[in-house]
Coordinates of C-alpha atoms in Angstrom, one line a residue:
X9 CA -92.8 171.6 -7.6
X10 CA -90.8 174.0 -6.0
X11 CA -92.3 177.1 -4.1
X12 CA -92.2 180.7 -5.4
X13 CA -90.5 182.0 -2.3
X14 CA -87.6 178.9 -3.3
X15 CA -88.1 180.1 -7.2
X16 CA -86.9 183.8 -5.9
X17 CA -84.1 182.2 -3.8
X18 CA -82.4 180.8 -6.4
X19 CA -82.9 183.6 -9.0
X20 CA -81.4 186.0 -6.4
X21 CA -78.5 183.7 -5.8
X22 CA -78.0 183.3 -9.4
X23 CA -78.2 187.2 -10.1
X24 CA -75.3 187.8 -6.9
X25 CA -73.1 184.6 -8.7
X26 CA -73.3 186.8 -12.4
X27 CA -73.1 189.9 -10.5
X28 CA -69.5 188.6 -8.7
X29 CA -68.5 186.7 -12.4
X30 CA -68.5 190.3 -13.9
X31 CA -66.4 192.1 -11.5
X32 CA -63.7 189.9 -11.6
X33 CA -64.0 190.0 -15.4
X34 CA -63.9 193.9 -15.5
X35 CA -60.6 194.0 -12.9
X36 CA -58.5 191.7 -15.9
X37 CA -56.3 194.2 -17.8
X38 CA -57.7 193.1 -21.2
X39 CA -61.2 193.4 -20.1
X40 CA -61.8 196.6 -22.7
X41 CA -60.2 194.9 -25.8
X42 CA -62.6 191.6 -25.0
X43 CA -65.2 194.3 -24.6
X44 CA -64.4 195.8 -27.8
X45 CA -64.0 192.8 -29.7
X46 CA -67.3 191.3 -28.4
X47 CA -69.3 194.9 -29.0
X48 CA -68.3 195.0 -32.7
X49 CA -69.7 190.9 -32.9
X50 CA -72.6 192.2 -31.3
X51 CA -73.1 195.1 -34.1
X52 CA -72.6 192.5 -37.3
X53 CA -75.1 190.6 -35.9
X54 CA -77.6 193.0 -35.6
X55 CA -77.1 194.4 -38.7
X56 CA -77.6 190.5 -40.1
X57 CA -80.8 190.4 -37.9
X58 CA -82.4 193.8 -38.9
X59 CA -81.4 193.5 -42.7
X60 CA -83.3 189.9 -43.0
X61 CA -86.0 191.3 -41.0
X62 CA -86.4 194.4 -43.5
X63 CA -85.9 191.9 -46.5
X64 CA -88.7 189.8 -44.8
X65 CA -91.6 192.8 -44.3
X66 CA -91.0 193.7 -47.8
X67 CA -92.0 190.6 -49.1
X68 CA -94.9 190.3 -47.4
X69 CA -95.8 193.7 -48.6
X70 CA -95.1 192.5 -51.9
X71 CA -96.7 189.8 -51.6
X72 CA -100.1 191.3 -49.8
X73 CA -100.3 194.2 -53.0
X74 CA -99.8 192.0 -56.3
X75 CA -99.3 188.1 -55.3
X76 CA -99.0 187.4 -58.8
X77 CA -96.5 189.1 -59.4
X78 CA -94.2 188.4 -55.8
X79 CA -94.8 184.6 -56.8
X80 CA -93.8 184.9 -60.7
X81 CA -90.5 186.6 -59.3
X82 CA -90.2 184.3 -56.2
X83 CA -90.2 181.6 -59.1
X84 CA -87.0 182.4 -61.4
X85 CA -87.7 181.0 -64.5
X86 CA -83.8 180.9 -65.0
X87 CA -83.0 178.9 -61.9
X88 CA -83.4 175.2 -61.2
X89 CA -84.4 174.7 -57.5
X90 CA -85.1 171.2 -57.3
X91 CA -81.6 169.3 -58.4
X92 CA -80.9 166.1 -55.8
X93 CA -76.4 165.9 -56.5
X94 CA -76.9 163.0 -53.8
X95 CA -75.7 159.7 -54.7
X96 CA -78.4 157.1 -54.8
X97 CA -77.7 154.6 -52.2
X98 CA -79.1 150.8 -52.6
X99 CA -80.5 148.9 -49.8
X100 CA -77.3 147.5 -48.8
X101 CA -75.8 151.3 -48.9
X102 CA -73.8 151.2 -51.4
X103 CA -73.4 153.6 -53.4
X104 CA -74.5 153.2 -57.2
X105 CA -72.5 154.8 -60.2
X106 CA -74.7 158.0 -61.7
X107 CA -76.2 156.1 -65.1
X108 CA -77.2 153.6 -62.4
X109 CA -78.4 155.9 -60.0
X110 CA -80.5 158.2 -63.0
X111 CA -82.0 155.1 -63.8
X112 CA -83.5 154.4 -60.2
X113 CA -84.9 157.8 -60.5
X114 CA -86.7 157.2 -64.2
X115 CA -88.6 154.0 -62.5
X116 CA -90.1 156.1 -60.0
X117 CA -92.3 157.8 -62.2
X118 CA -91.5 156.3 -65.6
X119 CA -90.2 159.7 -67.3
X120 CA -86.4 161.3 -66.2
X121 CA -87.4 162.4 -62.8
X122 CA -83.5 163.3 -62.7
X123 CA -83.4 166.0 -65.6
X124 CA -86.7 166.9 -64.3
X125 CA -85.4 168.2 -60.7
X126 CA -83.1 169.8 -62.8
X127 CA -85.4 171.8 -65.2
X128 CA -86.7 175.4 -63.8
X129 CA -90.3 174.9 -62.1
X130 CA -90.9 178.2 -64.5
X131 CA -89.9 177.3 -67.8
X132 CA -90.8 179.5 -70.7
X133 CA -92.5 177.5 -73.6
X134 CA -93.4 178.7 -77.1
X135 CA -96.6 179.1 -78.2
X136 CA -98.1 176.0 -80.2
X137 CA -101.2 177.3 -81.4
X138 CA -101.2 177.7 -85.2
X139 CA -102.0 181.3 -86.7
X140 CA -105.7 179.7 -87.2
X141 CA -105.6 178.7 -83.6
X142 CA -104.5 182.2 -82.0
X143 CA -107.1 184.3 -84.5
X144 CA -110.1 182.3 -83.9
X145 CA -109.5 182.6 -79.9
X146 CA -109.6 186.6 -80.6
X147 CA -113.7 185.5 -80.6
X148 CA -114.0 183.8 -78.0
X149 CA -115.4 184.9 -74.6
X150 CA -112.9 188.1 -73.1
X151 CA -111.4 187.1 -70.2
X152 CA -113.4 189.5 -67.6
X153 CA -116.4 187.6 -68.7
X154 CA -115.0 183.7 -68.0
X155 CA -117.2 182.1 -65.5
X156 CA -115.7 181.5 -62.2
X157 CA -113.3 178.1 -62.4
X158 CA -112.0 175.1 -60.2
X159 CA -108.9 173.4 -62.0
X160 CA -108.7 170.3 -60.2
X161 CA -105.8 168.0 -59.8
X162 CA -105.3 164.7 -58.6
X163 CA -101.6 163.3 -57.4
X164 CA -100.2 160.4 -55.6
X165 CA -96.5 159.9 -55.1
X166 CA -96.0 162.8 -57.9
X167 CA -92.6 164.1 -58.6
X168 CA -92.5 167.4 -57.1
X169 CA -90.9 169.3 -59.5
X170 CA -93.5 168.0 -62.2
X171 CA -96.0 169.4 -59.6
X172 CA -94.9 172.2 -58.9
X173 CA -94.5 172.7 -62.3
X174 CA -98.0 172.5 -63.2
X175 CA -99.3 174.9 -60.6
X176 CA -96.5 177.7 -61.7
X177 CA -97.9 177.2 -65.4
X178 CA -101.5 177.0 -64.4
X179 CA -100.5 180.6 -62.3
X180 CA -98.6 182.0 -66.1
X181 CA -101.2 181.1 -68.2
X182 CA -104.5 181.4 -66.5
X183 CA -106.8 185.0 -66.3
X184 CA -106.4 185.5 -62.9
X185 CA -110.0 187.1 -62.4
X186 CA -111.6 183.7 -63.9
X187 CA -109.6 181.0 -61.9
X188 CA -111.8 180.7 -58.3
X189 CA -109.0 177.9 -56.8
X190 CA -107.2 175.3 -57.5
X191 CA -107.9 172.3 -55.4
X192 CA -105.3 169.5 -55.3
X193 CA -106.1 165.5 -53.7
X194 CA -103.4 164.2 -52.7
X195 CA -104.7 160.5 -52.7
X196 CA -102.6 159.1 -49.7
X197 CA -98.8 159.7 -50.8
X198 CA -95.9 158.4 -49.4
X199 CA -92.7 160.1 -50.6
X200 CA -91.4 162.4 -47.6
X201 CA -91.1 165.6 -49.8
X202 CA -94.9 165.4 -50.2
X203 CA -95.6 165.6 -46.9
X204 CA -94.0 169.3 -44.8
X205 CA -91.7 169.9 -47.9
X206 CA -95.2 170.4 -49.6
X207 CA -97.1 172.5 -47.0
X208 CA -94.4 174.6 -47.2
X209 CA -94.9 175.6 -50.8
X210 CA -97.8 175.3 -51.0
X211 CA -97.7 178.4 -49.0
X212 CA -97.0 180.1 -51.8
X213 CA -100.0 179.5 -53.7
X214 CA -102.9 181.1 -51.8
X215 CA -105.5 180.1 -54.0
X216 CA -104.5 176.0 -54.0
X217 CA -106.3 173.9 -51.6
X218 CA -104.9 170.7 -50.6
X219 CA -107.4 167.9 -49.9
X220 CA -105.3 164.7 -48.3
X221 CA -107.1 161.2 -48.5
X222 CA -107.0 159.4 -45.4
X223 CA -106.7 156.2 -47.2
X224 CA -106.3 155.1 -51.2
X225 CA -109.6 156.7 -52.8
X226 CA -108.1 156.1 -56.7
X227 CA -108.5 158.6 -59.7
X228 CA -112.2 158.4 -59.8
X229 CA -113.0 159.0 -56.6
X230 CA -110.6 161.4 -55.6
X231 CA -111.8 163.6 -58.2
X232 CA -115.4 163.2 -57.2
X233 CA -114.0 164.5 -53.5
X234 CA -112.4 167.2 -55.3
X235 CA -115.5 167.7 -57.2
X236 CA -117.5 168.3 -54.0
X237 CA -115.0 170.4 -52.8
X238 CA -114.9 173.0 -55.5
X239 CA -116.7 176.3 -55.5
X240 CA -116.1 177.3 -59.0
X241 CA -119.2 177.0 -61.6
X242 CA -117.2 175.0 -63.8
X243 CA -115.2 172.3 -63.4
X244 CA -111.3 171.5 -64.9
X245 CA -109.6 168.7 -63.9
X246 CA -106.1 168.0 -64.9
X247 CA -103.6 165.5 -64.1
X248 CA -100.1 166.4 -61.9
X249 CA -97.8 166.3 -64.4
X250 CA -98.7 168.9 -66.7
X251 CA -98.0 172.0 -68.4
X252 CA -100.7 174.8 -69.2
X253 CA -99.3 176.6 -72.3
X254 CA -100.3 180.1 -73.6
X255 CA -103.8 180.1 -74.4
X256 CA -105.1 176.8 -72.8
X257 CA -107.8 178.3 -70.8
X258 CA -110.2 180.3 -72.7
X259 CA -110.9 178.0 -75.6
X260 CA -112.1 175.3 -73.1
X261 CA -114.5 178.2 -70.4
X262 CA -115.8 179.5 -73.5
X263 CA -117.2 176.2 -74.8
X264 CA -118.7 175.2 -71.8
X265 CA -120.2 178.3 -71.2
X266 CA -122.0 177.9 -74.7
X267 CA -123.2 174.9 -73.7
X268 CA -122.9 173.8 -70.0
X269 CA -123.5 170.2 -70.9
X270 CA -120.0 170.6 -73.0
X271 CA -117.2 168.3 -72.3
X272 CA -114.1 169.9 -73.6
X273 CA -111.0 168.0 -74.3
X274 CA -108.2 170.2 -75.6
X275 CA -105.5 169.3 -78.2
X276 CA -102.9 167.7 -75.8
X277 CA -98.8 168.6 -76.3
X278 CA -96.7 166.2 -75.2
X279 CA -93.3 166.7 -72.5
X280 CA -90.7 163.9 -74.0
X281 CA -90.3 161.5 -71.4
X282 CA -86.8 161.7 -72.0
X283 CA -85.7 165.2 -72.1
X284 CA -88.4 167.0 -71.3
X285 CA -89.2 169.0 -73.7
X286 CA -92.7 170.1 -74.8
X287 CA -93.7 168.5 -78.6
X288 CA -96.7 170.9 -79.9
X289 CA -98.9 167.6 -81.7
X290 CA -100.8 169.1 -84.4
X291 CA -103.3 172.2 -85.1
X292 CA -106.7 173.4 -85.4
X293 CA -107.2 170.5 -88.1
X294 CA -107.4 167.0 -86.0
X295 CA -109.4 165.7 -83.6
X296 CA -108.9 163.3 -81.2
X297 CA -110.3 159.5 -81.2
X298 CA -109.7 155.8 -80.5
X299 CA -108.7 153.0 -83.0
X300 CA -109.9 149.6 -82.6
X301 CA -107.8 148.1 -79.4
X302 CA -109.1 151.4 -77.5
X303 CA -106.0 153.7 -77.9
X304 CA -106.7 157.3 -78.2
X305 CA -104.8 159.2 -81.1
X306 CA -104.9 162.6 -82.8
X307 CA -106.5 162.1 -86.3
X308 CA -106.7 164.9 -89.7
X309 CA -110.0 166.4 -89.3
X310 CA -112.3 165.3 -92.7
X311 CA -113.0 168.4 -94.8
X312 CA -116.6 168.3 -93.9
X313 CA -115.4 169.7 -90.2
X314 CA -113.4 172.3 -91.5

């Protein structure tokens, strides 16, 4: 390690060799135009710095007074964020055609992960609630009265636009005042953009918690961690790809805080695995149940329930 006496030396020496460097640069006939030149660089880039820098405090000012409101505009409904326009290389790096390449993509996750990363993480969706459906939830509980709630959610190796999908319509369609967190488990993922890409937007959700399993806990479990992890006085748990549509809250706080040993299931749209879109299944008049080899279906209410 050097001395500081041998530290100053060189510093010294270093300032005199600048010191020398700039005289002989001044004494060149074309030293003002440089000078020039390099002053109105200098100017354009501070202008770049201090406008970024203004942009950047007023966010967080934004942010810090309504979040809501900064992360409903931070999320565009009209703009797609997540579109991947890279070819889809095999294992041999070659390069695959694009039918070939969307089809890689739909075996991931089993639904069009391409057309996914290509529809806005802030979607607007229609209401689905019959006129029944919208008038009886006029009764229910108001929403400065919901108990205090913990939506949990449980993901491994989800698509990241589906998830982010469901937290932005959780955030639309949710009383703020009722919803205490959101926890998500992520039960040991793999995929690279659910590791720092993650973190990173998650940062934009200050009332999600991420919980990551140090090994393969599966569903059950990993919602029993989440379970223990919650603070909210009652619990929601919904899968990662999801949509929470107008209304999907109250109905199912308001039950349970009738009768707290409730447990709700709500009538269940469906997203076409195809192209996306949301299919509103049914009304106020079916209920759901399971047929003989255990599948669950949506059946017509008898009249005796209506």
């Amino acid at each position: 390690m050097p001395t500081v006496s041998e530290l100053r030396l060189k510093f010294l020496t270093l300032r005199h060799y600048l010191h020398q460097q700039l005289l002989v640069f001044l004494a060149r006939p074309d030293a003002p135009q440089i000078l020039k030149v390099v002053g109105g660089v200098a100017v354009v880039i501070a202008v770049f710095i201090v406008w970024n820098l203004s942009s950047a405090i007023a966010a967080v000012i934004s942010y810090h007074r309504d979040p809501i409101s900064y992360l409903r505009e931070f999320y565009n409904p009209d703009t797609p964020r997540y579109v991947d326009t890279s070819a889809f290389r095999t294992p041999e790096h070659k390069i695959m055609d694009f039918d070939a390449y969307k089809n890689e993509l739909f075996k991931l996750n089993q639904y069009n992960t391409y057309l996914s990363d290509k529809t806005p993480i802030n979607r607007k969706t229609k209401d689905p609630r019959s006129e029944g459906c919208r008038m009886r939830a006029r009764s229910l509980t108001p929403d400065d009265k919901l108990a205090p709630t913990s939506i949990i959610i449980i993901m491994h190796n989800e698509e990241l636009s589906a998830l982010l999908r469901t937290l932005i319509s959780i955030l639309n369609n949710t009383p703020m005042n009722s919803l205490k967190e959101i926890i998500l488990v992520d039960d040991k993922s793999n995929r690279f953009e659910l590791g720092s890409q993650l973190d990173k937007e998650l940062r934009q959700f200050p009332f999600v918690r991420l919980i990551r399993n140090s090994k393969r806990e599966g569903l059950i479990r990993s919602r029993i961690i989440g379970a223990k992890a919650a603070v909210g006085k009652i619990l929601i748990f919904l899968d990662s790809h999801v949509e929470a549509l107008e209304g999907w809250y109250q109905p199912i706080v308001s039950r349970i805080m009738e009768d707290p040993k409730t447990v709700v299931c709500p009538i269940i749209v469906s997203i076409d695995h195809t192209t996306m879109e949301v299919h509103a299944n049914g009304g106020t008049s079916v209920w759901g149940g399971f047929d003989w080899d255990m599948k669950f279906t949506w059946e017509p209410l008898p009249p005796r329930e209506n």
